[in-house]
PDB file of C-alpha atoms in Angstrom:
ATOM      1  CA  THR Z  17     -73.748  -4.747  21.361  1.00 92.00           C
ATOM      2  CA  ARG Z  18     -75.858  -1.954  22.402  1.00 93.00           C
ATOM      3  CA  ASP Z  19     -74.128  -1.260  25.708  1.00 93.00           C
ATOM      4  CA  GLU Z  20     -71.137  -0.915  23.616  1.00 93.00           C
ATOM      5  CA  LEU Z  21     -72.055   1.680  21.509  1.00 93.00           C
ATOM      6  CA  LEU Z  22     -70.780   4.801  23.291  1.00 92.00           C
ATOM      7  CA  PRO Z  23     -67.682   3.516  25.554  1.00 92.00           C
ATOM      8  CA  ARG Z  24     -66.263   1.146  22.780  1.00 91.00           C
ATOM      9  CA  TYR Z  25     -66.928   2.944  19.579  1.00 90.00           C
ATOM     10  CA  GLY Z  26     -67.786   6.566  20.385  1.00 92.00           C
ATOM     11  CA  ILE Z  27     -71.219   6.491  18.987  1.00 93.00           C
ATOM     12  CA  THR Z  28     -74.009   8.066  20.864  1.00 91.00           C
ATOM     13  CA  ALA Z  29     -77.264   6.734  19.738  1.00 90.00           C
ATOM     14  CA  SER Z  30     -80.506   7.869  22.181  1.00 87.00           C
ATOM     15  CA  ARG Z  31     -82.322   4.725  19.990  1.00 93.00           C
ATOM     16  CA  ALA Z  32     -80.593   1.851  19.633  1.00 95.00           C
ATOM     17  CA  TYR Z  33     -81.583  -1.973  19.472  1.00 96.00           C
ATOM     18  CA  GLY Z  34     -78.244  -3.416  19.742  1.00 94.00           C
ATOM     19  CA  VAL Z  35     -78.156  -5.044  16.175  1.00 95.00           C
ATOM     20  CA  PRO Z  36     -74.600  -5.566  14.980  1.00 94.00           C
ATOM     21  CA  VAL Z  37     -73.667  -4.161  11.622  1.00 94.00           C
ATOM     22  CA  GLY Z  38     -73.188  -7.441   9.968  1.00 96.00           C
ATOM     23  CA  VAL Z  39     -76.597  -8.379  10.913  1.00 97.00           C
ATOM     24  CA  ILE Z  40     -78.163  -5.046   9.284  1.00 97.00           C
ATOM     25  CA  GLN Z  41     -75.737  -5.725   6.167  1.00 97.00           C
ATOM     26  CA  LYS Z  42     -77.254  -8.945   5.718  1.00 97.00           C
ATOM     27  CA  LEU Z  43     -80.653  -7.640   6.226  1.00 96.00           C
ATOM     28  CA  ALA Z  44     -79.953  -5.232   3.580  1.00 96.00           C
ATOM     29  CA  ARG Z  45     -78.883  -7.751   0.683  1.00 96.00           C
ATOM     30  CA  GLU Z  46     -81.630  -9.597   1.173  1.00 97.00           C
ATOM     31  CA  THR Z  47     -84.152  -6.912   1.045  1.00 95.00           C
ATOM     32  CA  GLY Z  48     -82.767  -5.423  -1.962  1.00 96.00           C
ATOM     33  CA  ARG Z  49     -82.398  -1.922  -2.910  1.00 97.00           C
ATOM     34  CA  ASP Z  50     -85.603   0.393  -2.272  1.00 98.00           C
ATOM     35  CA  HIS Z  51     -85.873   4.225  -1.728  1.00 98.00           C
ATOM     36  CA  ALA Z  52     -89.192   4.138  -0.273  1.00 98.00           C
ATOM     37  CA  LEU Z  53     -88.647   1.885   2.134  1.00 98.00           C
ATOM     38  CA  ALA Z  54     -85.183   3.481   3.238  1.00 98.00           C
ATOM     39  CA  ALA Z  55     -87.406   6.783   3.630  1.00 98.00           C
ATOM     40  CA  ALA Z  56     -89.379   4.961   5.935  1.00 98.00           C
ATOM     41  CA  LEU Z  57     -86.941   3.250   7.947  1.00 98.00           C
ATOM     42  CA  TRP Z  58     -85.088   6.977   8.430  1.00 98.00           C
ATOM     43  CA  GLU Z  59     -88.220   8.365   9.978  1.00 98.00           C
ATOM     44  CA  THR Z  60     -88.204   6.206  12.471  1.00 97.00           C
ATOM     45  CA  GLY Z  61     -85.088   7.787  14.287  1.00 96.00           C
ATOM     46  CA  TRP Z  62     -83.953   4.369  15.155  1.00 97.00           C
ATOM     47  CA  TYR Z  63     -80.008   4.001  14.927  1.00 97.00           C
ATOM     48  CA  GLU Z  64     -80.088   0.637  13.301  1.00 97.00           C
ATOM     49  CA  ALA Z  65     -82.657   1.213  10.880  1.00 97.00           C
ATOM     50  CA  GLN Z  66     -81.110   4.792   9.674  1.00 97.00           C
ATOM     51  CA  LEU Z  67     -77.697   2.461   9.601  1.00 97.00           C
ATOM     52  CA  ALA Z  68     -79.445   0.141   7.348  1.00 98.00           C
ATOM     53  CA  THR Z  69     -81.186   3.358   4.432  1.00 98.00           C
ATOM     54  CA  ALA Z  70     -77.105   3.047   3.447  1.00 98.00           C
ATOM     55  CA  TYR Z  71     -77.274  -0.058   2.044  1.00 98.00           C
ATOM     56  CA  ILE Z  72     -81.175   0.106   1.327  1.00 98.00           C
ATOM     57  CA  ASP Z  73     -81.385   3.306  -0.378  1.00 98.00           C
ATOM     58  CA  GLU Z  74     -81.071   3.501  -4.107  1.00 98.00           C
ATOM     59  CA  PRO Z  75     -78.247   6.371  -5.148  1.00 98.00           C
ATOM     60  CA  GLU Z  76     -79.891   7.688  -8.167  1.00 97.00           C
ATOM     61  CA  LYS Z  77     -83.146   8.302  -6.487  1.00 98.00           C
ATOM     62  CA  VAL Z  78     -81.588  10.286  -3.418  1.00 98.00           C
ATOM     63  CA  THR Z  79     -82.268  14.312  -3.558  1.00 98.00           C
ATOM     64  CA  ALA Z  80     -80.338  17.144  -3.005  1.00 98.00           C
ATOM     65  CA  ALA Z  81     -83.006  18.215  -0.228  1.00 98.00           C
ATOM     66  CA  GLN Z  82     -83.234  14.462   1.014  1.00 98.00           C
ATOM     67  CA  MET Z  83     -79.358  14.594   2.301  1.00 98.00           C
ATOM     68  CA  ASP Z  84     -79.729  17.768   3.757  1.00 98.00           C
ATOM     69  CA  ARG Z  85     -83.182  16.602   5.715  1.00 98.00           C
ATOM     70  CA  TRP Z  86     -80.816  13.595   6.875  1.00 98.00           C
ATOM     71  CA  ALA Z  87     -77.846  15.426   7.913  1.00 98.00           C
ATOM     72  CA  LYS Z  88     -79.938  17.743  10.070  1.00 97.00           C
ATOM     73  CA  ASP Z  89     -81.030  14.669  12.083  1.00 96.00           C
ATOM     74  CA  TRP Z  90     -77.083  13.548  12.416  1.00 97.00           C
ATOM     75  CA  ASP Z  91     -75.865  12.627  15.857  1.00 93.00           C
ATOM     76  CA  ASN Z  92     -73.068  10.223  15.561  1.00 95.00           C
ATOM     77  CA  TRP Z  93     -70.278   9.801  13.005  1.00 96.00           C
ATOM     78  CA  GLY Z  94     -71.373   6.106  12.506  1.00 95.00           C
ATOM     79  CA  ILE Z  95     -74.619   7.051  10.612  1.00 97.00           C
ATOM     80  CA  VAL Z  96     -72.536  10.293   8.794  1.00 98.00           C
ATOM     81  CA  ASP Z  97     -69.514   7.794   7.767  1.00 98.00           C
ATOM     82  CA  THR Z  98     -71.418   4.825   6.568  1.00 98.00           C
ATOM     83  CA  LEU Z  99     -73.938   6.630   4.751  1.00 98.00           C
ATOM     84  CA  CYS Z 100     -71.067   9.247   3.341  1.00 98.00           C
ATOM     85  CA  PHE Z 101     -69.023   5.992   2.288  1.00 98.00           C
ATOM     86  CA  CYS Z 102     -72.004   3.653   0.766  1.00 97.00           C
ATOM     87  CA  LEU Z 103     -74.626   5.984  -0.047  1.00 98.00           C
ATOM     88  CA  PHE Z 104     -73.987   9.678  -0.654  1.00 98.00           C
ATOM     89  CA  ASP Z 105     -70.784   9.414  -2.674  1.00 98.00           C
ATOM     90  CA  ARG Z 106     -72.557   7.627  -5.185  1.00 97.00           C
ATOM     91  CA  THR Z 107     -74.993  10.368  -6.011  1.00 97.00           C
ATOM     92  CA  PRO Z 108     -75.064  13.270  -8.160  1.00 96.00           C
ATOM     93  CA  HIS Z 109     -75.130  15.985  -5.711  1.00 98.00           C
ATOM     94  CA  ALA Z 110     -71.722  14.351  -3.689  1.00 98.00           C
ATOM     95  CA  TRP Z 111     -69.340  17.258  -5.146  1.00 98.00           C
ATOM     96  CA  GLY Z 112     -71.829  20.034  -4.336  1.00 97.00           C
ATOM     97  CA  LYS Z 113     -72.704  19.005  -0.333  1.00 98.00           C
ATOM     98  CA  VAL Z 114     -69.213  18.810  -0.210  1.00 98.00           C
ATOM     99  CA  GLU Z 115     -68.804  22.453  -0.346  1.00 97.00           C
ATOM    100  CA  GLN Z 116     -72.137  23.603   0.825  1.00 98.00           C
ATOM    101  CA  TRP Z 117     -71.766  21.355   4.380  1.00 98.00           C
ATOM    102  CA  SER Z 118     -67.979  22.784   5.010  1.00 98.00           C
ATOM    103  CA  ARG Z 119     -69.467  25.832   5.820  1.00 97.00           C
ATOM    104  CA  ARG Z 120     -71.970  24.811   7.791  1.00 97.00           C
ATOM    105  CA  ARG Z 121     -71.309  24.945  12.170  1.00 96.00           C
ATOM    106  CA  GLU Z 122     -73.083  21.809  13.385  1.00 98.00           C
ATOM    107  CA  GLU Z 123     -70.476  19.553  14.419  1.00 97.00           C
ATOM    108  CA  TYR Z 124     -71.575  16.235  12.638  1.00 98.00           C
ATOM    109  CA  ILE Z 125     -72.833  18.172   9.440  1.00 98.00           C
ATOM    110  CA  ARG Z 126     -69.276  19.756   9.064  1.00 98.00           C
ATOM    111  CA  ARG Z 127     -67.762  15.949   9.421  1.00 98.00           C
ATOM    112  CA  GLY Z 128     -69.783  15.365   6.700  1.00 98.00           C
ATOM    113  CA  ALA Z 129     -68.365  17.533   4.475  1.00 98.00           C
ATOM    114  CA  PHE Z 130     -65.184  15.565   5.123  1.00 98.00           C
ATOM    115  CA  ALA Z 131     -66.224  12.164   5.099  1.00 98.00           C
ATOM    116  CA  LEU Z 132     -67.698  12.492   2.136  1.00 98.00           C
ATOM    117  CA  LEU Z 133     -64.983  14.336   0.694  1.00 98.00           C
ATOM    118  CA  ALA Z 134     -62.714  10.968   1.768  1.00 98.00           C
ATOM    119  CA  CYS Z 135     -65.049   8.644   0.180  1.00 98.00           C
ATOM    120  CA  LEU Z 136     -65.452  10.424  -3.077  1.00 98.00           C
ATOM    121  CA  ALA Z 137     -61.297  10.114  -3.214  1.00 98.00           C
ATOM    122  CA  LEU Z 138     -61.390   6.660  -2.660  1.00 98.00           C
ATOM    123  CA  HIS Z 139     -64.540   5.386  -4.996  1.00 97.00           C
ATOM    124  CA  ASP Z 140     -64.879   8.329  -7.693  1.00 96.00           C
ATOM    125  CA  ARG Z 141     -62.606   6.972 -10.377  1.00 94.00           C
ATOM    126  CA  THR Z 142     -64.096   9.673 -12.769  1.00 94.00           C
ATOM    127  CA  ALA Z 143     -63.078  12.556 -10.731  1.00 97.00           C
ATOM    128  CA  THR Z 144     -60.263  14.649 -11.921  1.00 97.00           C
ATOM    129  CA  ASP Z 145     -57.195  15.953  -9.936  1.00 98.00           C
ATOM    130  CA  ALA Z 146     -58.491  19.449 -10.295  1.00 98.00           C
ATOM    131  CA  ARG Z 147     -61.609  18.839  -8.228  1.00 97.00           C
ATOM    132  CA  PHE Z 148     -59.081  17.290  -5.283  1.00 98.00           C
ATOM    133  CA  LEU Z 149     -56.980  20.403  -5.607  1.00 98.00           C
ATOM    134  CA  LYS Z 150     -59.464  22.502  -5.513  1.00 97.00           C
ATOM    135  CA  SER Z 151     -60.705  21.101  -2.230  1.00 98.00           C
ATOM    136  CA  LEU Z 152     -57.652  21.593  -0.505  1.00 98.00           C
ATOM    137  CA  LYS Z 153     -58.824  24.512   0.061  1.00 97.00           C
ATOM    138  CA  LEU Z 154     -62.062  23.668   2.347  1.00 98.00           C
ATOM    139  CA  ILE Z 155     -59.553  21.351   4.088  1.00 98.00           C
ATOM    140  CA  GLU Z 156     -57.177  24.017   5.363  1.00 98.00           C
ATOM    141  CA  LYS Z 157     -59.928  26.511   5.830  1.00 97.00           C
ATOM    142  CA  ALA Z 158     -61.512  23.946   7.985  1.00 98.00           C
ATOM    143  CA  ALA Z 159     -58.108  22.643   9.743  1.00 98.00           C
ATOM    144  CA  THR Z 160     -58.392  24.968  12.794  1.00 98.00           C
ATOM    145  CA  ASP Z 161     -61.573  22.955  14.045  1.00 98.00           C
ATOM    146  CA  GLU Z 162     -60.912  21.447  16.837  1.00 97.00           C
ATOM    147  CA  ARG Z 163     -63.997  19.512  17.556  1.00 97.00           C
ATOM    148  CA  ASN Z 164     -63.131  15.600  17.247  1.00 96.00           C
ATOM    149  CA  PHE Z 165     -65.099  14.339  14.939  1.00 97.00           C
ATOM    150  CA  VAL Z 166     -64.507  17.490  12.358  1.00 98.00           C
ATOM    151  CA  LYS Z 167     -60.815  16.756  13.019  1.00 98.00           C
ATOM    152  CA  LYS Z 168     -60.973  13.186  12.341  1.00 97.00           C
ATOM    153  CA  GLY Z 169     -63.041  14.019   9.240  1.00 98.00           C
ATOM    154  CA  VAL Z 170     -61.026  16.163   7.904  1.00 98.00           C
ATOM    155  CA  SER Z 171     -57.670  14.212   8.356  1.00 98.00           C
ATOM    156  CA  TRP Z 172     -59.107  11.285   6.620  1.00 98.00           C
ATOM    157  CA  ALA Z 173     -59.752  13.097   3.759  1.00 98.00           C
ATOM    158  CA  VAL Z 174     -56.355  14.561   3.339  1.00 98.00           C
ATOM    159  CA  ARG Z 175     -55.038  11.264   3.864  1.00 98.00           C
ATOM    160  CA  ALA Z 176     -57.628   9.649   1.014  1.00 98.00           C
ATOM    161  CA  ILE Z 177     -56.984  12.664  -1.177  1.00 98.00           C
ATOM    162  CA  GLY Z 178     -52.824  12.015  -0.963  1.00 98.00           C
ATOM    163  CA  GLY Z 179     -53.315   8.466  -1.664  1.00 97.00           C
ATOM    164  CA  ARG Z 180     -54.896   8.629  -4.992  1.00 97.00           C
ATOM    165  CA  ASN Z 181     -52.195   9.356  -7.138  1.00 96.00           C
ATOM    166  CA  LYS Z 182     -48.726  10.911  -6.992  1.00 96.00           C
ATOM    167  CA  THR Z 183     -49.596  14.714  -8.473  1.00 96.00           C
ATOM    168  CA  LEU Z 184     -52.427  14.864  -5.243  1.00 98.00           C
ATOM    169  CA  ASN Z 185     -50.219  13.043  -3.117  1.00 97.00           C
ATOM    170  CA  ALA Z 186     -47.423  16.344  -3.770  1.00 97.00           C
ATOM    171  CA  ALA Z 187     -49.930  18.738  -3.220  1.00 98.00           C
ATOM    172  CA  THR Z 188     -51.529  17.515  -0.483  1.00 98.00           C
ATOM    173  CA  LEU Z 189     -48.276  16.734   0.966  1.00 98.00           C
ATOM    174  CA  GLU Z 190     -47.110  20.565   0.658  1.00 98.00           C
ATOM    175  CA  LEU Z 191     -50.174  21.514   2.249  1.00 98.00           C
ATOM    176  CA  CYS Z 192     -49.619  19.335   5.546  1.00 98.00           C
ATOM    177  CA  GLY Z 193     -46.406  21.218   5.314  1.00 98.00           C
ATOM    178  CA  ARG Z 194     -48.087  24.340   5.955  1.00 98.00           C
ATOM    179  CA  LEU Z 195     -50.443  22.919   8.610  1.00 98.00           C
ATOM    180  CA  ALA Z 196     -47.601  21.075  10.260  1.00 98.00           C
ATOM    181  CA  ALA Z 197     -46.131  24.534  10.350  1.00 98.00           C
ATOM    182  CA  SER Z 198     -49.326  26.448  11.875  1.00 97.00           C
ATOM    183  CA  GLU Z 199     -49.355  27.636  15.483  1.00 97.00           C
ATOM    184  CA  ASP Z 200     -52.698  26.108  15.625  1.00 98.00           C
ATOM    185  CA  PRO Z 201     -52.556  22.941  17.175  1.00 98.00           C
ATOM    186  CA  THR Z 202     -55.424  21.302  15.338  1.00 98.00           C
ATOM    187  CA  ALA Z 203     -54.289  22.203  12.171  1.00 98.00           C
ATOM    188  CA  ARG Z 204     -50.510  21.246  13.333  1.00 98.00           C
ATOM    189  CA  SER Z 205     -51.848  17.916  14.121  1.00 98.00           C
ATOM    190  CA  ILE Z 206     -53.533  17.252  11.302  1.00 98.00           C
ATOM    191  CA  GLY Z 207     -50.052  17.702   9.111  1.00 98.00           C
ATOM    192  CA  LYS Z 208     -48.009  16.098  10.891  1.00 98.00           C
ATOM    193  CA  LEU Z 209     -50.072  12.877  10.431  1.00 97.00           C
ATOM    194  CA  GLY Z 210     -50.775  13.858   6.861  1.00 98.00           C
ATOM    195  CA  ILE Z 211     -46.912  13.975   6.344  1.00 98.00           C
ATOM    196  CA  ARG Z 212     -46.251  11.023   8.207  1.00 97.00           C
ATOM    197  CA  ASP Z 213     -48.588   8.267   6.308  1.00 97.00           C
ATOM    198  CA  LEU Z 214     -48.643  10.250   2.821  1.00 97.00           C
ATOM    199  CA  GLY Z 215     -44.851  10.151   2.872  1.00 96.00           C
ATOM    200  CA  SER Z 216     -43.928   6.919   3.793  1.00 95.00           C
ATOM    201  CA  ALA Z 217     -41.964   4.482   1.935  1.00 94.00           C
ATOM    202  CA  ALA Z 218     -44.573   2.214   1.284  1.00 94.00           C
ATOM    203  CA  LEU Z 219     -47.008   4.477  -0.155  1.00 95.00           C
ATOM    204  CA  GLN Z 220     -44.367   6.376  -2.150  1.00 92.00           C
ATOM    205  CA  ARG Z 221     -43.376   2.630  -3.573  1.00 92.00           C
ATOM    206  CA  ARG Z 222     -46.518   2.191  -4.513  1.00 92.00           C
ATOM    207  CA  PHE Z 223     -46.846   5.419  -6.621  1.00 91.00           C
ATOM    208  CA  ALA Z 224     -43.503   4.169  -8.369  1.00 89.00           C
ATOM    209  CA  ARG Z 225     -44.761   1.068  -9.334  1.00 88.00           C
ATOM    210  CA  ARG Z 226     -47.704   2.217 -10.746  1.00 86.00           C
ATOM    211  CA  ALA Z 227     -45.585   4.626 -13.059  1.00 81.00           C
ATOM    212  CA  THR Z 228     -43.535   1.635 -14.525  1.00 78.00           C
ATOM    213  CA  GLY Z 229     -46.548  -0.882 -14.774  1.00 73.00           C
ATOM    214  CA  LYS Z 230     -45.005  -2.971 -12.441  1.00 65.00           C
TER     215      LYS Z 230
END
């Protein structure tokens, strides 16, 4: 498992034991939520220990300062995405970090901004459309960042927001149209992928079923 992290998944973890994610999740369920334990696990610097914090830490006890400290240690997309998907998007600081981290130059922190935005689009049922519409400006600004993990994070956020509802779908498709027509190859790639996925007949039928209640 350890030897496959980089060649198979593109995960650069200098300190890893080789414990499968499923085992980590099982151990976390047995352990339960524990903020102090999560902090101690993070400080070890080991990949699997840090991954486990996403399932063990208590979202309501996570501080904005803690999120920034941990983000400074990020060195692979697996840690970034797991923390955003399972922990950070449940904290009251999530939206603030999207905007702050989107302005950072570090590749993994900037990816964290858009991975977190994608997770909010998937999980935050109370957020207004206005919040996501505002975030499209952050996406457009970052769409020319050609670094692989940033580009993929931005693309994920585009598709997650555009799949949320019909209103956001239309606004995101409009943005994708502008990106697809860009002279910048990274923006153009993100835009074309967004148009393909968000304009798909299957997704449009899903929105139509929601509208009719069927």
